Each structure stands twice: as structure tokens, then as C-alpha cells.
């Protein structure tokens, strides 16, 4: 695989590089700013190679806008109710940036990370590292974080690691928007399959309140592959509440991919993860021109810090892994 890098711009005087890994039929690009993925180009069944992730035109656009396109999200992905959580009998108050709630954590996506590159016969690993201080956006503990993208032909493996010097919380994910048509066509004509028997119902501020069986709602039953349009057109009140899908699904742990996304172009994305949940987000809140032109499959722990594994203590290492495999 061929690796190249070039200068992409500067943020607050800090240079930002773009990293590209490619073969004759596959390419992957990302930038130091937010560990943001800007390109995954794969062939369709006729051999036409197109970018299947949403991206902005320039570094300035990524700095200016907060669409979370392609970036890493942390310390905690998703919403935290009232921006509060209790850790070791201490209440932590976080900034409120989504109505009455806190959304998408410690602004991992708004800083420049430090890259290093490792090339082997099998592929290329782009490793990003960054330290965040105690109190950054309200979170306790000094933390050291790394994000690795290991690119092999037609696959991207993501590995997150973090360590702390004081009790804190961690629940990272990647917020790439996929559109396997390779164009700005709506994602409604994609077919999605989730190995999930249950999902989290949301309250009026989109906080998960209880787990429900997918058998109680036709819209949320993706155990058999179905068109996303069929789900979006359902009359379930949960879809009205969120403007579409923005819901955590509980995943089965299996050697098989737990998620499969397909398009009539012949492109297919298979996802396998160590994480117990995926937030399927149908791009409801993107601005005009981008709305529902991409969907997110945010593999993570249960949102709103409902999973005890979200607590990270000194001497422990937070680890999460997700692999995307593309096939024509």
C-alpha cells in the first residue's frame, strides 16, 4: 500500500497534515485535526471508485462548523443528561451544549493530534496521540489518548486507548457519515442490517430512558436487512421525536459482523466491534444540502454513562476496537 502526506493547513499556528493510504482500487485519507477521516474511496460493482464518506472542502470548514464529519468523539460520545454525572460520590458538572444536555464530550474533534506512521507488508497504521488536562471541558483526570487507523486493502481497523491519573469517564467513537452511493443522494435507499434485539427509547431531549425489544416497533427491527426508507417512513413516535434515527442499538457479540450496510451500486460495508452498542444516526440535524446524505454507525458503550465500563481508573487502560470492511 502506498502512503503519502501533505500539508493541509494550520490551526492556531499549528500545522495540520493530511495522510493518504492507497492502492489501485482503494484509498483512505485523514487529517491531524480531530483525527478526521476525509476520504474512503471504494469501487462499485462496475469498478467505479468514489468517496463514500461525507467531507468538507477545507480545514477552515472543519474548524468553523460543528457537524462532526469523520472525526473522533470523546471523552464521552453522545448525550449526558443535564451535563451531570456522579463519580465516587462526587457530582461533576459539564458544559451544556445541546439544550439541557452535554453532547460529545471533551472536544477531541477540535484539536490537532500528534501523528506517527508505521508501515508493514500488510498495511499502514496511522497513530494519533494527544494528552488532555484535568478539568478540560469539565472532565476530571489528566488523560493520555491514542487513536489508531490501520488500513489494509478494503478495510479500516480503529483502535482507541486511554489512561488516566484520576478516576474519569471514557466512551469514544468515530463520527464518520457513510453514503455508499458515492454521491449526495439520500441515504434512504441504503439497506441496513443490525444484529440487535433491543434499542434504547429516547425522551424528549434525546436522552435514553429504557431498553425496548425491537419486536415492539417495526421501525427499529433491523434484524433482517431492510431499506432505511422503510424505517424512516414508519409512524413510530420515536422517529418524530428525533427527526429520524438517533438511537442506540444493543449489539450481539459474535465473530460475525454485527452491522451490514448495502447499496444498489453493489458497495457493502460490514462492521465488527468490541463495543456493546451502536448509535444509528440518519443525519437528521445536518444543515440543508447535507441532511440525510450520510448516516453514522457510532460504535460505543451505552450512552449517558449507563455502562459501568465507562468509568476509567488509574492503572487501567481503556480500549475499544471497530473494523470497517468494504466490498464491491
PDB file of C-alpha atoms in Angstrom:
ATOM      1  CA  UNK A   1       0.000   0.000   0.000  1.00  0.00           C
ATOM      2  CA  UNK A   2       1.218   3.493  -0.840  1.00  0.00           C
ATOM      3  CA  UNK A   3       1.435   6.130   1.921  1.00  0.00           C
ATOM      4  CA  UNK A   4       1.814   9.874   1.317  1.00  0.00           C
ATOM      5  CA  UNK A   5       1.246  13.019   3.353  1.00  0.00           C
ATOM      6  CA  UNK A   6       0.915  16.692   2.550  1.00  0.00           C
ATOM      7  CA  UNK A   7       0.308  19.996   4.301  1.00  0.00           C
ATOM      8  CA  UNK A   8      -3.425  20.611   4.787  1.00  0.00           C
ATOM      9  CA  UNK A   9      -3.352  23.947   6.643  1.00  0.00           C
ATOM     10  CA  UNK A  10      -2.776  25.428  10.090  1.00  0.00           C
ATOM     11  CA  UNK A  11      -4.873  25.852  13.224  1.00  0.00           C
ATOM     12  CA  UNK A  12      -3.729  28.486  15.718  1.00  0.00           C
ATOM     13  CA  UNK A  13      -0.288  28.362  14.098  1.00  0.00           C
ATOM     14  CA  UNK A  14      -0.087  24.553  14.371  1.00  0.00           C
ATOM     15  CA  UNK A  15       0.477  22.752  11.050  1.00  0.00           C
ATOM     16  CA  UNK A  16      -2.046  20.106  10.049  1.00  0.00           C
ATOM     17  CA  UNK A  17      -1.120  17.238   7.731  1.00  0.00           C
ATOM     18  CA  UNK A  18      -3.295  15.073   5.534  1.00  0.00           C
ATOM     19  CA  UNK A  19      -2.362  11.390   5.411  1.00  0.00           C
ATOM     20  CA  UNK A  20      -3.318   9.179   2.467  1.00  0.00           C
ATOM     21  CA  UNK A  21      -3.061   5.417   2.019  1.00  0.00           C
ATOM     22  CA  UNK A  22      -3.974   3.951  -1.343  1.00  0.00           C
ATOM     23  CA  UNK A  23      -3.972   1.007  -3.726  1.00  0.00           C
ATOM     24  CA  UNK A  24      -5.250   0.816  -7.293  1.00  0.00           C
ATOM     25  CA  UNK A  25      -8.798   0.236  -6.008  1.00  0.00           C
ATOM     26  CA  UNK A  26      -8.961   1.755  -2.512  1.00  0.00           C
ATOM     27  CA  UNK A  27      -7.888   4.937  -0.776  1.00  0.00           C
ATOM     28  CA  UNK A  28      -8.150   6.363   2.713  1.00  0.00           C
ATOM     29  CA  UNK A  29      -7.350   9.885   3.893  1.00  0.00           C
ATOM     30  CA  UNK A  30      -7.418  11.566   7.284  1.00  0.00           C
ATOM     31  CA  UNK A  31      -6.083  14.741   8.884  1.00  0.00           C
ATOM     32  CA  UNK A  32      -4.417  15.544  12.214  1.00  0.00           C
ATOM     33  CA  UNK A  33      -7.272  17.860  13.177  1.00  0.00           C
ATOM     34  CA  UNK A  34      -9.751  15.758  15.148  1.00  0.00           C
ATOM     35  CA  UNK A  35      -8.307  12.531  13.672  1.00  0.00           C
ATOM     36  CA  UNK A  36     -10.847  13.354  10.963  1.00  0.00           C
ATOM     37  CA  UNK A  37     -11.434  10.892   8.122  1.00  0.00           C
ATOM     38  CA  UNK A  38     -11.909  12.811   4.870  1.00  0.00           C
ATOM     39  CA  UNK A  39     -11.929  10.015   2.306  1.00  0.00           C
ATOM     40  CA  UNK A  40     -12.661   6.335   1.930  1.00  0.00           C
ATOM     41  CA  UNK A  41     -12.845   5.646  -1.805  1.00  0.00           C
ATOM     42  CA  UNK A  42     -14.018   2.196  -2.872  1.00  0.00           C
ATOM     43  CA  UNK A  43     -15.249   0.625  -6.135  1.00  0.00           C
ATOM     44  CA  UNK A  44     -18.818  -0.254  -7.007  1.00  0.00           C
ATOM     45  CA  UNK A  45     -19.796  -3.414  -8.882  1.00  0.00           C
ATOM     46  CA  UNK A  46     -18.710  -1.794 -12.174  1.00  0.00           C
ATOM     47  CA  UNK A  47     -15.335  -0.748 -10.819  1.00  0.00           C
ATOM     48  CA  UNK A  48     -16.189   2.948 -10.396  1.00  0.00           C
ATOM     49  CA  UNK A  49     -14.209   4.313  -7.423  1.00  0.00           C
ATOM     50  CA  UNK A  50     -15.858   7.051  -5.361  1.00  0.00           C
ATOM     51  CA  UNK A  51     -15.566   8.556  -1.889  1.00  0.00           C
ATOM     52  CA  UNK A  52     -18.240   7.010   0.370  1.00  0.00           C
ATOM     53  CA  UNK A  53     -17.866   9.333   3.383  1.00  0.00           C
ATOM     54  CA  UNK A  54     -19.066  12.915   3.772  1.00  0.00           C
ATOM     55  CA  UNK A  55     -16.301  15.510   3.903  1.00  0.00           C
ATOM     56  CA  UNK A  56     -15.910  19.278   3.947  1.00  0.00           C
ATOM     57  CA  UNK A  57     -13.902  21.260   1.403  1.00  0.00           C
ATOM     58  CA  UNK A  58     -11.162  22.697   3.626  1.00  0.00           C
ATOM     59  CA  UNK A  59      -9.572  22.751   7.064  1.00  0.00           C
ATOM     60  CA  UNK A  60     -11.218  26.117   7.661  1.00  0.00           C
ATOM     61  CA  UNK A  61     -14.615  24.475   7.176  1.00  0.00           C
ATOM     62  CA  UNK A  62     -13.807  21.798   9.766  1.00  0.00           C
ATOM     63  CA  UNK A  63     -12.738  24.470  12.245  1.00  0.00           C
ATOM     64  CA  UNK A  64     -15.769  26.665  11.536  1.00  0.00           C
ATOM     65  CA  UNK A  65     -18.528  24.033  11.551  1.00  0.00           C
ATOM     66  CA  UNK A  66     -19.562  21.525  14.184  1.00  0.00           C
ATOM     67  CA  UNK A  67     -21.091  18.772  12.080  1.00  0.00           C
ATOM     68  CA  UNK A  68     -18.718  16.095  13.494  1.00  0.00           C
ATOM     69  CA  UNK A  69     -17.995  14.820   9.965  1.00  0.00           C
ATOM     70  CA  UNK A  70     -15.457  11.997  10.126  1.00  0.00           C
ATOM     71  CA  UNK A  71     -13.978  12.952  13.480  1.00  0.00           C
ATOM     72  CA  UNK A  72     -13.187  11.150  16.697  1.00  0.00           C
ATOM     73  CA  UNK A  73     -15.573  11.962  19.546  1.00  0.00           C
ATOM     74  CA  UNK A  74     -14.612  11.887  23.226  1.00  0.00           C
ATOM     75  CA  UNK A  75     -14.101  11.773  26.091  1.00  0.00           C
ATOM     76  CA  UNK A  76     -17.732  10.689  26.057  1.00  0.00           C
ATOM     77  CA  UNK A  77     -19.746  10.192  22.883  1.00  0.00           C
ATOM     78  CA  UNK A  78     -23.414  11.081  22.897  1.00  0.00           C
ATOM     79  CA  UNK A  79     -25.501  12.994  25.379  1.00  0.00           C
ATOM     80  CA  UNK A  80     -25.131  13.230  29.155  1.00  0.00           C
ATOM     81  CA  UNK A  81     -28.355  14.258  30.834  1.00  0.00           C
ATOM     82  CA  UNK A  82     -28.182  17.733  32.392  1.00  0.00           C
ATOM     83  CA  UNK A  83     -24.418  17.598  31.822  1.00  0.00           C
ATOM     84  CA  UNK A  84     -24.008  15.823  35.150  1.00  0.00           C
ATOM     85  CA  UNK A  85     -22.668  12.524  36.396  1.00  0.00           C
ATOM     86  CA  UNK A  86     -21.645  11.168  39.788  1.00  0.00           C
ATOM     87  CA  UNK A  87     -18.249   9.541  40.223  1.00  0.00           C
ATOM     88  CA  UNK A  88     -17.100   8.248  43.626  1.00  0.00           C
ATOM     89  CA  UNK A  89     -19.858  10.266  45.351  1.00  0.00           C
ATOM     90  CA  UNK A  90     -18.726  13.468  43.644  1.00  0.00           C
ATOM     91  CA  UNK A  91     -21.031  15.291  41.202  1.00  0.00           C
ATOM     92  CA  UNK A  92     -19.318  16.513  38.048  1.00  0.00           C
ATOM     93  CA  UNK A  93     -20.941  19.338  36.083  1.00  0.00           C
ATOM     94  CA  UNK A  94     -20.101  19.601  32.383  1.00  0.00           C
ATOM     95  CA  UNK A  95     -20.924  22.417  29.952  1.00  0.00           C
ATOM     96  CA  UNK A  96     -24.398  22.311  28.408  1.00  0.00           C
ATOM     97  CA  UNK A  97     -24.044  22.470  24.631  1.00  0.00           C
ATOM     98  CA  UNK A  98     -27.170  20.637  23.443  1.00  0.00           C
ATOM     99  CA  UNK A  99     -30.190  22.230  25.082  1.00  0.00           C
ATOM    100  CA  UNK A 100     -30.311  20.958  28.673  1.00  0.00           C
ATOM    101  CA  UNK A 101     -27.657  18.305  27.980  1.00  0.00           C
ATOM    102  CA  UNK A 102     -23.956  17.829  27.277  1.00  0.00           C
ATOM    103  CA  UNK A 103     -23.106  16.365  23.842  1.00  0.00           C
ATOM    104  CA  UNK A 104     -19.973  14.632  22.535  1.00  0.00           C
ATOM    105  CA  UNK A 105     -17.602  15.292  25.358  1.00  0.00           C
ATOM    106  CA  UNK A 106     -14.180  16.801  25.587  1.00  0.00           C
ATOM    107  CA  UNK A 107     -13.876  18.339  22.090  1.00  0.00           C
ATOM    108  CA  UNK A 108     -11.418  15.722  20.854  1.00  0.00           C
ATOM    109  CA  UNK A 109     -12.569  16.768  17.366  1.00  0.00           C
ATOM    110  CA  UNK A 110     -11.456  20.387  17.771  1.00  0.00           C
ATOM    111  CA  UNK A 111      -7.727  19.917  18.450  1.00  0.00           C
ATOM    112  CA  UNK A 112      -4.648  18.929  16.447  1.00  0.00           C
ATOM    113  CA  UNK A 113      -3.328  15.461  17.294  1.00  0.00           C
ATOM    114  CA  UNK A 114       0.263  14.213  17.012  1.00  0.00           C
ATOM    115  CA  UNK A 115       0.682  11.605  14.245  1.00  0.00           C
ATOM    116  CA  UNK A 116       3.102   8.747  13.692  1.00  0.00           C
ATOM    117  CA  UNK A 117       3.169   6.215  10.872  1.00  0.00           C
ATOM    118  CA  UNK A 118       4.009   2.513  10.794  1.00  0.00           C
ATOM    119  CA  UNK A 119       4.179   0.631   7.503  1.00  0.00           C
ATOM    120  CA  UNK A 120       4.256  -3.166   7.204  1.00  0.00           C
ATOM    121  CA  UNK A 121       3.774  -5.665   4.411  1.00  0.00           C
ATOM    122  CA  UNK A 122       0.110  -5.967   5.429  1.00  0.00           C
ATOM    123  CA  UNK A 123      -0.869  -2.304   5.638  1.00  0.00           C
ATOM    124  CA  UNK A 124      -0.321   1.115   7.187  1.00  0.00           C
ATOM    125  CA  UNK A 125      -1.130   2.287  10.718  1.00  0.00           C
ATOM    126  CA  UNK A 126      -1.679   5.985  11.344  1.00  0.00           C
ATOM    127  CA  UNK A 127      -1.456   6.597  15.075  1.00  0.00           C
ATOM    128  CA  UNK A 128      -2.632   9.828  16.671  1.00  0.00           C
ATOM    129  CA  UNK A 129      -1.751  10.763  20.247  1.00  0.00           C
ATOM    130  CA  UNK A 130      -2.853  13.599  22.498  1.00  0.00           C
ATOM    131  CA  UNK A 131      -2.951  14.473  26.219  1.00  0.00           C
ATOM    132  CA  UNK A 132      -5.878  16.311  27.800  1.00  0.00           C
ATOM    133  CA  UNK A 133      -5.599  18.032  31.197  1.00  0.00           C
ATOM    134  CA  UNK A 134      -7.728  17.623  34.281  1.00  0.00           C
ATOM    135  CA  UNK A 135     -10.736  19.909  34.020  1.00  0.00           C
ATOM    136  CA  UNK A 136     -10.696  20.102  30.212  1.00  0.00           C
ATOM    137  CA  UNK A 137     -14.338  20.833  29.350  1.00  0.00           C
ATOM    138  CA  UNK A 138     -15.155  19.885  32.923  1.00  0.00           C
ATOM    139  CA  UNK A 139     -13.853  16.303  32.927  1.00  0.00           C
ATOM    140  CA  UNK A 140     -11.712  15.010  35.807  1.00  0.00           C
ATOM    141  CA  UNK A 141      -8.282  13.440  35.366  1.00  0.00           C
ATOM    142  CA  UNK A 142      -5.269  14.047  33.164  1.00  0.00           C
ATOM    143  CA  UNK A 143      -5.556  11.566  30.309  1.00  0.00           C
ATOM    144  CA  UNK A 144      -3.297  10.245  27.557  1.00  0.00           C
ATOM    145  CA  UNK A 145      -5.254   9.103  24.498  1.00  0.00           C
ATOM    146  CA  UNK A 146      -4.346   7.365  21.255  1.00  0.00           C
ATOM    147  CA  UNK A 147      -6.355   6.615  18.127  1.00  0.00           C
ATOM    148  CA  UNK A 148      -5.068   4.171  15.515  1.00  0.00           C
ATOM    149  CA  UNK A 149      -6.316   3.715  11.981  1.00  0.00           C
ATOM    150  CA  UNK A 150      -4.863   0.542  10.486  1.00  0.00           C
ATOM    151  CA  UNK A 151      -5.556   0.448   6.773  1.00  0.00           C
ATOM    152  CA  UNK A 152      -5.377  -2.767   4.795  1.00  0.00           C
ATOM    153  CA  UNK A 153      -6.846  -3.363   1.325  1.00  0.00           C
ATOM    154  CA  UNK A 154     -10.560  -2.502   1.617  1.00  0.00           C
ATOM    155  CA  UNK A 155     -10.621  -2.324   5.436  1.00  0.00           C
ATOM    156  CA  UNK A 156     -10.046   0.203   8.218  1.00  0.00           C
ATOM    157  CA  UNK A 157      -9.479  -1.008  11.792  1.00  0.00           C
ATOM    158  CA  UNK A 158      -9.876   1.610  14.532  1.00  0.00           C
ATOM    159  CA  UNK A 159      -8.358   1.189  17.985  1.00  0.00           C
ATOM    160  CA  UNK A 160      -8.792   3.637  20.856  1.00  0.00           C
ATOM    161  CA  UNK A 161      -6.716   3.610  24.043  1.00  0.00           C
ATOM    162  CA  UNK A 162      -6.679   5.910  27.071  1.00  0.00           C
ATOM    163  CA  UNK A 163      -5.050   6.089  30.510  1.00  0.00           C
ATOM    164  CA  UNK A 164      -5.754   8.440  33.382  1.00  0.00           C
ATOM    165  CA  UNK A 165      -4.144   9.615  36.632  1.00  0.00           C
ATOM    166  CA  UNK A 166      -7.507  10.031  38.407  1.00  0.00           C
ATOM    167  CA  UNK A 167     -10.964   8.442  38.111  1.00  0.00           C
ATOM    168  CA  UNK A 168     -12.730   9.686  34.991  1.00  0.00           C
ATOM    169  CA  UNK A 169     -15.121   8.518  32.266  1.00  0.00           C
ATOM    170  CA  UNK A 170     -14.379   7.376  28.687  1.00  0.00           C
ATOM    171  CA  UNK A 171     -16.631   6.315  25.815  1.00  0.00           C
ATOM    172  CA  UNK A 172     -15.099   7.162  22.436  1.00  0.00           C
ATOM    173  CA  UNK A 173     -16.395   6.673  18.924  1.00  0.00           C
ATOM    174  CA  UNK A 174     -15.887   7.786  15.356  1.00  0.00           C
ATOM    175  CA  UNK A 175     -18.496  10.028  13.731  1.00  0.00           C
ATOM    176  CA  UNK A 176     -17.958   9.272  10.046  1.00  0.00           C
ATOM    177  CA  UNK A 177     -21.008   9.713   7.812  1.00  0.00           C
ATOM    178  CA  UNK A 178     -21.317   6.983   5.182  1.00  0.00           C
ATOM    179  CA  UNK A 179     -23.049   7.146   1.819  1.00  0.00           C
ATOM    180  CA  UNK A 180     -22.248   4.099  -0.286  1.00  0.00           C
ATOM    181  CA  UNK A 181     -23.785   5.626  -3.406  1.00  0.00           C
ATOM    182  CA  UNK A 182     -20.675   7.791  -3.597  1.00  0.00           C
ATOM    183  CA  UNK A 183     -22.823  10.863  -4.286  1.00  0.00           C
ATOM    184  CA  UNK A 184     -25.054  13.287  -2.415  1.00  0.00           C
ATOM    185  CA  UNK A 185     -28.091  11.056  -2.943  1.00  0.00           C
ATOM    186  CA  UNK A 186     -30.150  10.486   0.229  1.00  0.00           C
ATOM    187  CA  UNK A 187     -29.207   7.511   2.379  1.00  0.00           C
ATOM    188  CA  UNK A 188     -32.830   6.317   2.402  1.00  0.00           C
ATOM    189  CA  UNK A 189     -32.170   3.856  -0.441  1.00  0.00           C
ATOM    190  CA  UNK A 190     -29.469   2.016   1.525  1.00  0.00           C
ATOM    191  CA  UNK A 191     -30.202  -1.355   3.114  1.00  0.00           C
ATOM    192  CA  UNK A 192     -29.199  -1.862   6.754  1.00  0.00           C
ATOM    193  CA  UNK A 193     -28.939  -4.962   8.905  1.00  0.00           C
ATOM    194  CA  UNK A 194     -28.190  -4.836  12.648  1.00  0.00           C
ATOM    195  CA  UNK A 195     -27.603  -7.869  14.855  1.00  0.00           C
ATOM    196  CA  UNK A 196     -29.666  -6.266  17.580  1.00  0.00           C
ATOM    197  CA  UNK A 197     -32.676  -7.472  19.563  1.00  0.00           C
ATOM    198  CA  UNK A 198     -33.172  -4.232  21.509  1.00  0.00           C
ATOM    199  CA  UNK A 199     -32.690  -0.476  21.378  1.00  0.00           C
ATOM    200  CA  UNK A 200     -32.835   2.493  23.732  1.00  0.00           C
ATOM    201  CA  UNK A 201     -36.008   4.555  23.682  1.00  0.00           C
ATOM    202  CA  UNK A 202     -35.328   8.304  23.943  1.00  0.00           C
ATOM    203  CA  UNK A 203     -37.007  11.035  25.965  1.00  0.00           C
ATOM    204  CA  UNK A 204     -37.975  14.445  24.591  1.00  0.00           C
ATOM    205  CA  UNK A 205     -34.362  15.716  24.917  1.00  0.00           C
ATOM    206  CA  UNK A 206     -32.995  12.564  23.191  1.00  0.00           C
ATOM    207  CA  UNK A 207     -31.664  11.012  26.410  1.00  0.00           C
ATOM    208  CA  UNK A 208     -32.035   7.191  26.508  1.00  0.00           C
ATOM    209  CA  UNK A 209     -34.590   6.202  29.131  1.00  0.00           C
ATOM    210  CA  UNK A 210     -35.186   2.470  28.769  1.00  0.00           C
ATOM    211  CA  UNK A 211     -34.312  -0.568  26.682  1.00  0.00           C
ATOM    212  CA  UNK A 212     -37.045  -1.913  24.421  1.00  0.00           C
ATOM    213  CA  UNK A 213     -37.248  -5.018  22.283  1.00  0.00           C
ATOM    214  CA  UNK A 214     -37.124  -4.305  18.561  1.00  0.00           C
ATOM    215  CA  UNK A 215     -40.116  -6.616  18.323  1.00  0.00           C
ATOM    216  CA  UNK A 216     -42.232  -3.859  19.880  1.00  0.00           C
ATOM    217  CA  UNK A 217     -41.527  -1.469  16.994  1.00  0.00           C
ATOM    218  CA  UNK A 218     -41.407  -2.359  13.308  1.00  0.00           C
ATOM    219  CA  UNK A 219     -39.343   0.764  12.570  1.00  0.00           C
ATOM    220  CA  UNK A 220     -36.480  -0.373  14.817  1.00  0.00           C
ATOM    221  CA  UNK A 221     -36.307  -4.004  13.761  1.00  0.00           C
ATOM    222  CA  UNK A 222     -33.264  -4.319  11.501  1.00  0.00           C
ATOM    223  CA  UNK A 223     -32.529  -7.959  12.326  1.00  0.00           C
ATOM    224  CA  UNK A 224     -33.362  -8.774   8.734  1.00  0.00           C
ATOM    225  CA  UNK A 225     -31.878  -6.371   6.203  1.00  0.00           C
ATOM    226  CA  UNK A 226     -34.311  -3.666   5.120  1.00  0.00           C
ATOM    227  CA  UNK A 227     -34.314  -0.334   3.335  1.00  0.00           C
ATOM    228  CA  UNK A 228     -33.681   2.629   5.606  1.00  0.00           C
ATOM    229  CA  UNK A 229     -36.504   4.433   3.817  1.00  0.00           C
ATOM    230  CA  UNK A 230     -38.941   1.838   5.151  1.00  0.00           C
ATOM    231  CA  UNK A 231     -37.857   2.642   8.679  1.00  0.00           C
ATOM    232  CA  UNK A 232     -37.918   6.412   8.186  1.00  0.00           C
ATOM    233  CA  UNK A 233     -41.426   6.256   6.739  1.00  0.00           C
ATOM    234  CA  UNK A 234     -42.800   4.453   9.780  1.00  0.00           C
ATOM    235  CA  UNK A 235     -45.203   6.276  12.098  1.00  0.00           C
ATOM    236  CA  UNK A 236     -43.343   5.418  15.326  1.00  0.00           C
ATOM    237  CA  UNK A 237     -43.395   8.435  17.682  1.00  0.00           C
ATOM    238  CA  UNK A 238     -39.705   7.905  18.436  1.00  0.00           C
ATOM    239  CA  UNK A 239     -38.867   8.877  14.846  1.00  0.00           C
ATOM    240  CA  UNK A 240     -40.888  12.089  15.171  1.00  0.00           C
ATOM    241  CA  UNK A 241     -39.075  12.864  18.415  1.00  0.00           C
ATOM    242  CA  UNK A 242     -35.589  12.577  16.904  1.00  0.00           C
ATOM    243  CA  UNK A 243     -36.449  13.614  13.355  1.00  0.00           C
ATOM    244  CA  UNK A 244     -35.402  10.144  12.232  1.00  0.00           C
ATOM    245  CA  UNK A 245     -32.995   7.632  13.754  1.00  0.00           C
ATOM    246  CA  UNK A 246     -30.645   8.782  16.519  1.00  0.00           C
ATOM    247  CA  UNK A 247     -30.926   5.705  18.697  1.00  0.00           C
ATOM    248  CA  UNK A 248     -28.528   3.309  20.434  1.00  0.00           C
ATOM    249  CA  UNK A 249     -28.990  -0.337  19.445  1.00  0.00           C
ATOM    250  CA  UNK A 250     -27.663  -3.129  21.668  1.00  0.00           C
ATOM    251  CA  UNK A 251     -25.412  -5.388  19.596  1.00  0.00           C
ATOM    252  CA  UNK A 252     -24.907  -9.121  19.790  1.00  0.00           C
ATOM    253  CA  UNK A 253     -21.307 -10.104  20.461  1.00  0.00           C
ATOM    254  CA  UNK A 254     -20.301 -12.514  17.730  1.00  0.00           C
ATOM    255  CA  UNK A 255     -17.464 -13.299  15.380  1.00  0.00           C
ATOM    256  CA  UNK A 256     -19.712 -12.252  12.527  1.00  0.00           C
ATOM    257  CA  UNK A 257     -20.029  -8.580  11.593  1.00  0.00           C
ATOM    258  CA  UNK A 258     -22.772  -7.069  13.716  1.00  0.00           C
ATOM    259  CA  UNK A 259     -23.670  -4.405  11.156  1.00  0.00           C
ATOM    260  CA  UNK A 260     -24.016  -4.522   7.390  1.00  0.00           C
ATOM    261  CA  UNK A 261     -24.849  -1.601   5.114  1.00  0.00           C
ATOM    262  CA  UNK A 262     -25.554  -2.159   1.413  1.00  0.00           C
ATOM    263  CA  UNK A 263     -26.369  -0.056  -1.636  1.00  0.00           C
ATOM    264  CA  UNK A 264     -27.685  -0.839  -5.112  1.00  0.00           C
ATOM    265  CA  UNK A 265     -24.285   0.210  -6.511  1.00  0.00           C
ATOM    266  CA  UNK A 266     -23.025  -3.087  -5.130  1.00  0.00           C
ATOM    267  CA  UNK A 267     -20.953  -1.467  -2.383  1.00  0.00           C
ATOM    268  CA  UNK A 268     -21.155  -3.094   1.032  1.00  0.00           C
ATOM    269  CA  UNK A 269     -19.840  -2.049   4.447  1.00  0.00           C
ATOM    270  CA  UNK A 270     -19.502  -4.668   7.183  1.00  0.00           C
ATOM    271  CA  UNK A 271     -18.782  -3.572  10.758  1.00  0.00           C
ATOM    272  CA  UNK A 272     -17.391  -5.625  13.631  1.00  0.00           C
ATOM    273  CA  UNK A 273     -16.815  -4.076  17.044  1.00  0.00           C
ATOM    274  CA  UNK A 274     -15.871  -4.894  20.618  1.00  0.00           C
ATOM    275  CA  UNK A 275     -18.443  -2.355  21.804  1.00  0.00           C
ATOM    276  CA  UNK A 276     -21.918  -3.282  23.094  1.00  0.00           C
ATOM    277  CA  UNK A 277     -23.868  -0.570  21.243  1.00  0.00           C
ATOM    278  CA  UNK A 278     -24.111   1.320  18.004  1.00  0.00           C
ATOM    279  CA  UNK A 279     -25.897   4.635  17.601  1.00  0.00           C
ATOM    280  CA  UNK A 280     -27.554   4.613  14.194  1.00  0.00           C
ATOM    281  CA  UNK A 281     -27.910   8.274  13.243  1.00  0.00           C
ATOM    282  CA  UNK A 282     -29.623   9.166   9.981  1.00  0.00           C
ATOM    283  CA  UNK A 283     -28.183  12.677   9.672  1.00  0.00           C
ATOM    284  CA  UNK A 284     -31.381  14.379  10.794  1.00  0.00           C
ATOM    285  CA  UNK A 285     -29.729  17.539  12.129  1.00  0.00           C
ATOM    286  CA  UNK A 286     -27.275  18.219   9.339  1.00  0.00           C
ATOM    287  CA  UNK A 287     -27.943  21.516   7.520  1.00  0.00           C
ATOM    288  CA  UNK A 288     -29.824  21.815   4.256  1.00  0.00           C
ATOM    289  CA  UNK A 289     -27.861  20.236   1.461  1.00  0.00           C
ATOM    290  CA  UNK A 290     -26.284  17.667   3.793  1.00  0.00           C
ATOM    291  CA  UNK A 291     -29.327  16.414   5.716  1.00  0.00           C
ATOM    292  CA  UNK A 292     -29.692  12.654   5.282  1.00  0.00           C
ATOM    293  CA  UNK A 293     -26.927  12.473   2.689  1.00  0.00           C
ATOM    294  CA  UNK A 294     -24.914  10.381   5.148  1.00  0.00           C
ATOM    295  CA  UNK A 295     -25.531   8.095   8.106  1.00  0.00           C
ATOM    296  CA  UNK A 296     -23.426   7.359  11.175  1.00  0.00           C
ATOM    297  CA  UNK A 297     -22.811   3.977  12.795  1.00  0.00           C
ATOM    298  CA  UNK A 298     -21.295   5.123  16.101  1.00  0.00           C
ATOM    299  CA  UNK A 299     -19.992   2.020  17.865  1.00  0.00           C
ATOM    300  CA  UNK A 300     -19.649   2.686  21.591  1.00  0.00           C
ATOM    301  CA  UNK A 301     -20.708   1.776  25.091  1.00  0.00           C
ATOM    302  CA  UNK A 302     -24.228   2.567  26.245  1.00  0.00           C
ATOM    303  CA  UNK A 303     -24.810   6.344  26.168  1.00  0.00           C
ATOM    304  CA  UNK A 304     -25.468   8.665  29.104  1.00  0.00           C
ATOM    305  CA  UNK A 305     -22.785   6.702  31.051  1.00  0.00           C
ATOM    306  CA  UNK A 306     -25.230   3.848  31.641  1.00  0.00           C
ATOM    307  CA  UNK A 307     -22.445   1.251  31.311  1.00  0.00           C
ATOM    308  CA  UNK A 308     -20.179   0.803  34.377  1.00  0.00           C
ATOM    309  CA  UNK A 309     -17.320   0.163  31.940  1.00  0.00           C
ATOM    310  CA  UNK A 310     -17.431   3.868  31.073  1.00  0.00           C
ATOM    311  CA  UNK A 311     -15.513   4.577  34.294  1.00  0.00           C
ATOM    312  CA  UNK A 312     -11.724   4.588  33.844  1.00  0.00           C
ATOM    313  CA  UNK A 313      -9.400   4.481  36.849  1.00  0.00           C
ATOM    314  CA  UNK A 314      -5.634   4.872  37.330  1.00  0.00           C
ATOM    315  CA  UNK A 315      -3.790   1.693  36.402  1.00  0.00           C
ATOM    316  CA  UNK A 316      -6.461   0.684  33.875  1.00  0.00           C
ATOM    317  CA  UNK A 317      -6.402   1.084  30.100  1.00  0.00           C
ATOM    318  CA  UNK A 318      -9.484   1.989  28.131  1.00  0.00           C
ATOM    319  CA  UNK A 319      -9.528   0.000  24.878  1.00  0.00           C
ATOM    320  CA  UNK A 320     -12.177  -0.097  22.149  1.00  0.00           C
ATOM    321  CA  UNK A 321     -11.920  -1.501  18.622  1.00  0.00           C
ATOM    322  CA  UNK A 322     -14.053  -1.337  15.485  1.00  0.00           C
ATOM    323  CA  UNK A 323     -13.323  -2.596  11.966  1.00  0.00           C
ATOM    324  CA  UNK A 324     -14.962  -1.414   8.754  1.00  0.00           C
ATOM    325  CA  UNK A 325     -14.660  -3.773   5.787  1.00  0.00           C
ATOM    326  CA  UNK A 326     -15.724  -2.654   2.311  1.00  0.00           C
ATOM    327  CA  UNK A 327     -16.642  -4.897  -0.583  1.00  0.00           C
ATOM    328  CA  UNK A 328     -17.990  -4.216  -4.093  1.00  0.00           C
TER     329      UNK A 328
END
